[in-house]
PDB file of C-alpha atoms and ligand atoms in Angstrom:
ATOM      1  CA  MET A 237     124.418 165.913 205.523  1.00 52.00           C
ATOM      2  CA  LYS A 238     121.460 167.448 207.338  1.00 60.00           C
ATOM      3  CA  GLN A 239     122.471 169.376 210.451  1.00 70.00           C
ATOM      4  CA  ALA A 240     121.136 167.854 213.717  1.00 89.00           C
ATOM      5  CA  LYS A 241     118.562 169.877 215.612  1.00 94.00           C
ATOM      6  CA  LYS A 242     119.739 172.228 218.347  1.00 97.00           C
ATOM      7  CA  TYR A 243     117.958 171.965 221.686  1.00 98.00           C
ATOM      8  CA  ILE A 244     116.509 174.881 223.647  1.00 98.00           C
ATOM      9  CA  ILE A 245     115.187 173.401 226.879  1.00 98.00           C
ATOM     10  CA  ALA A 246     113.381 175.776 229.243  1.00 98.00           C
ATOM     11  CA  ASN A 247     113.595 174.880 232.928  1.00 98.00           C
ATOM     12  CA  TRP A 248     110.907 176.847 234.780  1.00 98.00           C
ATOM     13  CA  LYS A 249     111.921 175.256 238.111  1.00 98.00           C
ATOM     14  CA  SER A 250     109.397 175.881 240.925  1.00 98.00           C
ATOM     15  CA  ASN A 251     107.882 178.960 239.264  1.00 98.00           C
ATOM     16  CA  LYS A 252     104.570 180.003 237.653  1.00 98.00           C
ATOM     17  CA  ASP A 253     100.948 179.408 238.562  1.00 98.00           C
ATOM     18  CA  THR A 254      98.089 178.590 236.174  1.00 98.00           C
ATOM     19  CA  SER A 255      97.314 182.171 235.153  1.00 98.00           C
ATOM     20  CA  GLU A 256     100.991 183.004 234.638  1.00 98.00           C
ATOM     21  CA  ILE A 257     101.371 179.976 232.374  1.00 98.00           C
ATOM     22  CA  ILE A 258      98.311 180.951 230.352  1.00 98.00           C
ATOM     23  CA  THR A 259      99.691 184.505 229.980  1.00 98.00           C
ATOM     24  CA  TRP A 260     103.141 183.178 229.011  1.00 98.00           C
ATOM     25  CA  PHE A 261     101.697 181.019 226.224  1.00 98.00           C
ATOM     26  CA  LYS A 262      99.418 183.798 224.981  1.00 98.00           C
ATOM     27  CA  SER A 263     102.431 186.130 224.665  1.00 98.00           C
ATOM     28  CA  VAL A 264     104.718 183.549 223.074  1.00 97.00           C
ATOM     29  CA  SER A 265     102.074 182.464 220.574  1.00 96.00           C
ATOM     30  CA  GLN A 266     101.501 186.117 219.558  1.00 96.00           C
ATOM     31  CA  LEU A 267     105.229 186.566 219.007  1.00 95.00           C
ATOM     32  CA  PHE A 268     105.276 183.268 217.107  1.00 93.00           C
ATOM     33  CA  ILE A 269     102.519 184.478 214.747  1.00 91.00           C
ATOM     34  CA  GLU A 270     103.992 187.994 214.330  1.00 90.00           C
ATOM     35  CA  ARG A 271     107.429 186.748 213.400  1.00 84.00           C
ATOM     36  CA  LYS A 272     107.368 183.540 211.432  1.00 82.00           C
ATOM     37  CA  LEU A 273     110.833 182.014 211.765  1.00 85.00           C
ATOM     38  CA  LYS A 274     111.666 179.981 208.696  1.00 83.00           C
ATOM     39  CA  ASN A 275     114.157 177.681 210.367  1.00 90.00           C
ATOM     40  CA  LEU A 276     112.310 176.924 213.593  1.00 91.00           C
ATOM     41  CA  ALA A 277     112.316 173.268 212.526  1.00 92.00           C
ATOM     42  CA  ASP A 278     116.088 173.290 213.143  1.00 95.00           C
ATOM     43  CA  PHE A 279     115.361 173.507 216.878  1.00 96.00           C
ATOM     44  CA  GLU A 280     113.853 171.159 219.424  1.00 97.00           C
ATOM     45  CA  ILE A 281     112.202 173.455 221.959  1.00 98.00           C
ATOM     46  CA  VAL A 282     111.138 171.844 225.228  1.00 98.00           C
ATOM     47  CA  ILE A 283     109.229 173.416 228.136  1.00 98.00           C
ATOM     48  CA  CYS A 284     109.832 171.798 231.526  1.00 98.00           C
ATOM     49  CA  SER A 285     107.267 172.890 234.121  1.00 98.00           C
ATOM     50  CA  THR A 286     106.326 171.574 237.562  1.00 98.00           C
ATOM     51  CA  TYR A 287     104.496 168.215 237.552  1.00 98.00           C
ATOM     52  CA  ILE A 288     101.185 169.814 238.382  1.00 98.00           C
ATOM     53  CA  HIS A 289     101.301 172.119 235.376  1.00 98.00           C
ATOM     54  CA  ILE A 290     102.471 169.593 232.774  1.00 98.00           C
ATOM     55  CA  PRO A 291      98.941 168.824 231.432  1.00 98.00           C
ATOM     56  CA  LEU A 292      98.250 172.574 231.144  1.00 98.00           C
ATOM     57  CA  VAL A 293     101.529 173.143 229.273  1.00 98.00           C
ATOM     58  CA  LYS A 294     100.641 170.310 226.896  1.00 98.00           C
ATOM     59  CA  GLN A 295      97.155 171.702 226.364  1.00 98.00           C
ATOM     60  CA  GLN A 296      98.486 175.225 225.659  1.00 98.00           C
ATOM     61  CA  ILE A 297     101.078 173.935 223.181  1.00 98.00           C
ATOM     62  CA  THR A 298      98.383 171.948 221.387  1.00 98.00           C
ATOM     63  CA  SER A 299      95.805 174.721 221.298  1.00 97.00           C
ATOM     64  CA  TYR A 300      98.263 177.359 219.990  1.00 97.00           C
ATOM     65  CA  GLN A 301      99.878 174.767 217.677  1.00 96.00           C
ATOM     66  CA  LEU A 302     103.346 175.703 218.876  1.00 96.00           C
ATOM     67  CA  PRO A 303     106.248 173.497 217.741  1.00 96.00           C
ATOM     68  CA  PHE A 304     107.269 172.878 221.359  1.00 97.00           C
ATOM     69  CA  LYS A 305     107.660 169.672 223.349  1.00 98.00           C
ATOM     70  CA  VAL A 306     106.731 168.985 226.969  1.00 98.00           C
ATOM     71  CA  GLY A 307     109.194 168.041 229.693  1.00 98.00           C
ATOM     72  CA  ALA A 308     109.215 167.277 233.419  1.00 98.00           C
ATOM     73  CA  GLN A 309     111.895 168.407 235.876  1.00 98.00           C
ATOM     74  CA  ASP A 310     112.145 165.141 237.776  1.00 98.00           C
ATOM     75  CA  ILE A 311     110.668 161.635 238.142  1.00 98.00           C
ATOM     76  CA  SER A 312     110.424 159.081 240.900  1.00 98.00           C
ATOM     77  CA  PRO A 313     113.144 156.434 241.194  1.00 98.00           C
ATOM     78  CA  TYR A 314     110.252 153.965 241.757  1.00 98.00           C
ATOM     79  CA  SER A 315     107.564 152.568 239.524  1.00 97.00           C
ATOM     80  CA  ASN A 316     103.838 152.925 240.319  1.00 97.00           C
ATOM     81  CA  GLY A 317     102.879 151.666 243.765  1.00 98.00           C
ATOM     82  CA  ALA A 318     102.949 152.507 247.473  1.00 98.00           C
ATOM     83  CA  TYR A 319     105.250 155.557 247.275  1.00 98.00           C
ATOM     84  CA  THR A 320     103.185 158.395 248.702  1.00 98.00           C
ATOM     85  CA  GLY A 321     103.786 161.717 246.996  1.00 97.00           C
ATOM     86  CA  GLU A 322     105.863 160.332 244.142  1.00 98.00           C
ATOM     87  CA  VAL A 323     105.169 160.801 240.433  1.00 98.00           C
ATOM     88  CA  SER A 324     106.374 157.882 238.334  1.00 98.00           C
ATOM     89  CA  ALA A 325     107.998 157.982 234.907  1.00 98.00           C
ATOM     90  CA  ILE A 326     104.999 156.077 233.512  1.00 98.00           C
ATOM     91  CA  MET A 327     102.665 158.835 234.730  1.00 98.00           C
ATOM     92  CA  VAL A 328     104.878 161.573 233.311  1.00 98.00           C
ATOM     93  CA  SER A 329     105.098 159.775 229.954  1.00 98.00           C
ATOM     94  CA  GLU A 330     101.334 160.188 229.518  1.00 98.00           C
ATOM     95  CA  PHE A 331     101.927 163.908 228.976  1.00 98.00           C
ATOM     96  CA  ALA A 332     105.634 164.567 228.429  1.00 98.00           C
ATOM     97  CA  GLU A 333     108.386 163.438 226.096  1.00 98.00           C
ATOM     98  CA  TYR A 334     111.384 164.651 228.108  1.00 98.00           C
ATOM     99  CA  VAL A 335     112.531 164.645 231.718  1.00 98.00           C
ATOM    100  CA  ILE A 336     115.400 166.438 233.464  1.00 98.00           C
ATOM    101  CA  ILE A 337     117.272 164.171 235.881  1.00 98.00           C
ATOM    102  CA  GLY A 338     119.956 165.105 238.398  1.00 98.00           C
ATOM    103  CA  HIS A 339     119.688 168.892 238.263  1.00 98.00           C
ATOM    104  CA  SER A 340     122.185 170.338 240.752  1.00 97.00           C
ATOM    105  CA  GLU A 341     119.307 171.792 242.792  1.00 98.00           C
ATOM    106  CA  ARG A 342     117.929 168.280 243.283  1.00 98.00           C
ATOM    107  CA  ARG A 343     121.366 166.916 244.138  1.00 97.00           C
ATOM    108  CA  ILE A 344     121.996 169.714 246.666  1.00 97.00           C
ATOM    109  CA  TYR A 345     118.585 170.361 248.287  1.00 98.00           C
ATOM    110  CA  PHE A 346     117.090 166.865 247.991  1.00 97.00           C
ATOM    111  CA  HIS A 347     120.305 164.878 248.463  1.00 98.00           C
ATOM    112  CA  GLU A 348     119.877 162.839 245.286  1.00 98.00           C
ATOM    113  CA  ASP A 349     122.911 160.591 244.920  1.00 97.00           C
ATOM    114  CA  GLU A 350     124.354 158.629 242.000  1.00 96.00           C
ATOM    115  CA  ASP A 351     122.445 155.437 242.893  1.00 97.00           C
ATOM    116  CA  MET A 352     119.137 157.258 242.952  1.00 98.00           C
ATOM    117  CA  LEU A 353     119.923 159.083 239.712  1.00 98.00           C
ATOM    118  CA  ARG A 354     120.769 155.777 238.034  1.00 97.00           C
ATOM    119  CA  GLU A 355     117.358 154.422 239.146  1.00 98.00           C
ATOM    120  CA  LYS A 356     115.571 157.508 237.868  1.00 98.00           C
ATOM    121  CA  THR A 357     117.337 157.320 234.523  1.00 98.00           C
ATOM    122  CA  GLN A 358     116.417 153.658 234.206  1.00 98.00           C
ATOM    123  CA  MET A 359     112.768 154.460 235.026  1.00 98.00           C
ATOM    124  CA  GLY A 360     112.707 157.269 232.473  1.00 98.00           C
ATOM    125  CA  PHE A 361     114.247 155.083 229.791  1.00 97.00           C
ATOM    126  CA  SER A 362     111.803 152.194 230.478  1.00 97.00           C
ATOM    127  CA  ALA A 363     108.845 154.570 230.222  1.00 98.00           C
ATOM    128  CA  GLY A 364     110.085 155.877 226.854  1.00 98.00           C
ATOM    129  CA  LEU A 365     111.049 159.330 228.134  1.00 98.00           C
ATOM    130  CA  LYS A 366     114.045 161.165 226.691  1.00 98.00           C
ATOM    131  CA  THR A 367     116.293 161.889 229.648  1.00 98.00           C
ATOM    132  CA  ILE A 368     118.269 165.115 230.102  1.00 98.00           C
ATOM    133  CA  PHE A 369     120.919 164.221 232.661  1.00 98.00           C
ATOM    134  CA  CYS A 370     122.645 167.169 234.386  1.00 98.00           C
ATOM    135  CA  VAL A 371     126.313 167.095 235.377  1.00 98.00           C
ATOM    136  CA  SER A 372     128.577 169.837 236.708  1.00 97.00           C
ATOM    137  CA  ASN A 373     131.820 168.537 235.135  1.00 94.00           C
ATOM    138  CA  ASN A 374     133.124 165.947 232.667  1.00 93.00           C
ATOM    139  CA  LYS A 375     134.157 163.498 235.441  1.00 93.00           C
ATOM    140  CA  ALA A 376     130.602 163.015 236.755  1.00 94.00           C
ATOM    141  CA  GLU A 377     129.086 159.532 236.638  1.00 93.00           C
ATOM    142  CA  ILE A 378     126.709 159.177 233.706  1.00 95.00           C
ATOM    143  CA  PRO A 379     124.229 156.301 233.782  1.00 95.00           C
ATOM    144  CA  PRO A 380     123.616 154.201 230.670  1.00 91.00           C
ATOM    145  CA  ASP A 381     120.635 155.046 228.458  1.00 90.00           C
ATOM    146  CA  VAL A 382     120.817 158.808 228.970  1.00 96.00           C
ATOM    147  CA  THR A 383     119.572 160.724 225.911  1.00 96.00           C
ATOM    148  CA  ILE A 384     121.063 164.186 226.510  1.00 97.00           C
ATOM    149  CA  ILE A 385     123.759 165.408 228.880  1.00 98.00           C
ATOM    150  CA  ALA A 386     123.424 168.940 230.226  1.00 98.00           C
ATOM    151  CA  TYR A 387     126.753 170.370 231.327  1.00 98.00           C
ATOM    152  CA  GLU A 388     125.899 172.928 234.005  1.00 98.00           C
ATOM    153  CA  PRO A 389     128.693 174.334 236.177  1.00 98.00           C
ATOM    154  CA  ILE A 390     127.061 175.015 239.568  1.00 97.00           C
ATOM    155  CA  TRP A 391     128.625 178.474 239.896  1.00 97.00           C
ATOM    156  CA  ALA A 392     126.998 179.527 236.615  1.00 97.00           C
ATOM    157  CA  ILE A 393     123.421 178.549 237.526  1.00 97.00           C
ATOM    158  CA  GLY A 394     121.259 181.586 238.262  1.00 96.00           C
ATOM    159  CA  THR A 395     124.295 183.808 238.845  1.00 97.00           C
ATOM    160  CA  GLY A 396     124.554 185.727 235.584  1.00 96.00           C
ATOM    161  CA  LYS A 397     128.050 184.283 235.136  1.00 97.00           C
ATOM    162  CA  THR A 398     128.634 181.863 232.281  1.00 97.00           C
ATOM    163  CA  GLU A 399     131.277 179.322 231.459  1.00 97.00           C
ATOM    164  CA  THR A 400     133.322 180.509 228.475  1.00 97.00           C
ATOM    165  CA  PRO A 401     131.923 178.989 225.281  1.00 98.00           C
ATOM    166  CA  LEU A 402     135.353 177.507 224.498  1.00 98.00           C
ATOM    167  CA  ASN A 403     135.608 175.785 227.892  1.00 98.00           C
ATOM    168  CA  ALA A 404     132.018 174.553 227.611  1.00 98.00           C
ATOM    169  CA  ASN A 405     132.832 173.179 224.163  1.00 98.00           C
ATOM    170  CA  GLU A 406     135.884 171.363 225.526  1.00 98.00           C
ATOM    171  CA  VAL A 407     133.906 169.827 228.403  1.00 97.00           C
ATOM    172  CA  ALA A 408     131.215 168.738 225.926  1.00 97.00           C
ATOM    173  CA  ARG A 409     133.892 167.158 223.730  1.00 97.00           C
ATOM    174  CA  LYS A 410     135.335 165.215 226.684  1.00 96.00           C
ATOM    175  CA  ILE A 411     131.893 164.046 227.822  1.00 96.00           C
ATOM    176  CA  LYS A 412     131.171 162.706 224.327  1.00 96.00           C
ATOM    177  CA  ASN A 413     134.591 161.140 224.110  1.00 94.00           C
ATOM    178  CA  ASP A 414     134.371 159.345 227.469  1.00 93.00           C
ATOM    179  CA  ASN A 415     130.737 158.228 227.330  1.00 92.00           C
ATOM    180  CA  LYS A 416     128.284 156.759 224.864  1.00 85.00           C
ATOM    181  CA  VAL A 417     126.408 160.049 224.416  1.00 88.00           C
ATOM    182  CA  HIS A 418     126.055 162.127 221.299  1.00 91.00           C
ATOM    183  CA  ILE A 419     124.111 165.108 222.561  1.00 97.00           C
ATOM    184  CA  VAL A 420     125.581 167.546 225.076  1.00 98.00           C
ATOM    185  CA  ILE A 421     123.964 170.880 225.901  1.00 98.00           C
ATOM    186  CA  TYR A 422     125.152 173.753 228.086  1.00 98.00           C
ATOM    187  CA  GLY A 423     123.270 175.393 230.984  1.00 98.00           C
ATOM    188  CA  GLY A 424     124.237 178.271 233.271  1.00 98.00           C
ATOM    189  CA  SER A 425     122.948 181.846 232.831  1.00 98.00           C
ATOM    190  CA  VAL A 426     122.158 181.434 229.141  1.00 98.00           C
ATOM    191  CA  ASN A 427     120.194 184.404 227.776  1.00 98.00           C
ATOM    192  CA  LYS A 428     119.283 186.136 224.521  1.00 97.00           C
ATOM    193  CA  ASP A 429     122.632 187.924 224.344  1.00 97.00           C
ATOM    194  CA  ASN A 430     124.898 184.909 224.841  1.00 98.00           C
ATOM    195  CA  ILE A 431     122.872 181.987 223.414  1.00 98.00           C
ATOM    196  CA  CYS A 432     124.593 182.126 219.999  1.00 97.00           C
ATOM    197  CA  ASN A 433     128.061 182.043 221.596  1.00 98.00           C
ATOM    198  CA  PHE A 434     127.185 178.550 222.867  1.00 98.00           C
ATOM    199  CA  LEU A 435     125.107 177.254 219.964  1.00 97.00           C
ATOM    200  CA  THR A 436     127.881 178.040 217.485  1.00 97.00           C
ATOM    201  CA  GLN A 437     130.327 175.764 219.315  1.00 97.00           C
ATOM    202  CA  LYS A 438     130.890 172.496 217.436  1.00 97.00           C
ATOM    203  CA  GLU A 439     130.317 170.129 220.377  1.00 97.00           C
ATOM    204  CA  ILE A 440     127.422 172.010 222.006  1.00 98.00           C
ATOM    205  CA  ASP A 441     124.066 170.743 220.802  1.00 98.00           C
ATOM    206  CA  GLY A 442     121.818 173.111 222.689  1.00 98.00           C
ATOM    207  CA  VAL A 443     121.149 175.060 225.858  1.00 98.00           C
ATOM    208  CA  LEU A 444     119.170 174.746 229.081  1.00 98.00           C
ATOM    209  CA  PRO A 445     118.039 178.213 230.194  1.00 98.00           C
ATOM    210  CA  GLY A 446     116.351 178.714 233.578  1.00 98.00           C
ATOM    211  CA  ASN A 447     115.732 182.395 234.428  1.00 98.00           C
ATOM    212  CA  ALA A 448     115.769 183.557 230.813  1.00 98.00           C
ATOM    213  CA  SER A 449     112.920 181.171 229.978  1.00 98.00           C
ATOM    214  CA  LEU A 450     110.512 182.627 232.527  1.00 98.00           C
ATOM    215  CA  ASP A 451     109.714 185.834 230.701  1.00 98.00           C
ATOM    216  CA  PRO A 452     107.961 185.211 227.344  1.00 98.00           C
ATOM    217  CA  ASN A 453     109.770 188.058 225.574  1.00 97.00           C
ATOM    218  CA  SER A 454     113.206 187.030 226.757  1.00 97.00           C
ATOM    219  CA  PHE A 455     112.466 183.393 225.874  1.00 97.00           C
ATOM    220  CA  TRP A 456     111.248 184.326 222.423  1.00 97.00           C
ATOM    221  CA  GLU A 457     114.248 186.644 221.836  1.00 96.00           C
ATOM    222  CA  MET A 458     116.536 183.709 222.626  1.00 97.00           C
ATOM    223  CA  ILE A 459     114.814 181.645 219.950  1.00 96.00           C
ATOM    224  CA  VAL A 460     114.876 184.518 217.431  1.00 95.00           C
ATOM    225  CA  ASN A 461     118.601 185.105 217.998  1.00 95.00           C
ATOM    226  CA  ALA A 462     119.368 181.396 217.784  1.00 96.00           C
ATOM    227  CA  ALA A 463     117.345 181.075 214.586  1.00 94.00           C
ATOM    228  CA  SER A 464     118.903 184.167 213.011  1.00 89.00           C
ATOM    229  CA  ASN A 465     122.440 182.916 213.451  1.00 79.00           C
TER     230      ASN A 465
HETATM  231  C1  PEP B1384     119.043 175.827 235.081  1.00 73.96           C
HETATM  232  O1  PEP B1384     117.896 175.971 235.439  1.00 73.96           O
HETATM  233  O2  PEP B1384     119.510 174.712 234.932  1.00 73.96           O
HETATM  234  C2  PEP B1384     119.846 177.010 234.803  1.00 73.96           C
HETATM  235  C3  PEP B1384     120.970 176.868 234.165  1.00 73.96           C
HETATM  236  O3  PEP B1384     119.352 178.212 235.229  1.00 73.96           O
HETATM  237  P1  PEP B1384     119.857 179.685 234.770  1.00 73.96           P
HETATM  238  O4  PEP B1384     119.735 179.726 233.288  1.00 73.96           O
HETATM  239  O5  PEP B1384     118.937 180.622 235.462  1.00 73.96           O
HETATM  240  O6  PEP B1384     121.281 179.837 235.197  1.00 73.96           O
END
């Protein structure tokens, strides 16, 4: 049976301006050309930028012919209409295939609760987006129609400390067991040195790196190490 793809989903958070994005893609595309990885098709690589930079990310991926997908970091819980400042799932779906919902930073700093996250997931699903729903433990409420669950212990995000791969695998197993989801990825200080420890776990279908995705070399090294395993 053909092995399912492993996900490497870059979350740039509120980082990078236009020129930094252009430089990032130039560097990554050079590395991509220099070192042709035979099994890159075994990975689904997604770049999640700020809303404002999504069209640029899409354009860069297209012009360098990189096998990457485009993602957003959030969507509105509302459809199009009188919601000043909001960006709807329908708008995002013009440019992106994926959207992160319920990242712990949105739950903490923007007070997004379970009701709102259910609405957002529903909006994403209706607009045809693949939703990456973040949870910090296996007891968290998971709305229906989620595509991917990202298990991200809060203490491991941006701290340099990771969950042990065995614990992460066990949480992923429980999430799959208790919910109708088949894809669970791990996030929390993933980098080039530890990525394989997570990707080799049976129940872990990918990773969601934040900091380690910002630098083109460190991002590319993660892919190279994952692909060489
Ligand atoms: C994240 O952005 O969800 C994340 C896990 O960040 P970091 O890899 O920096 O811990």
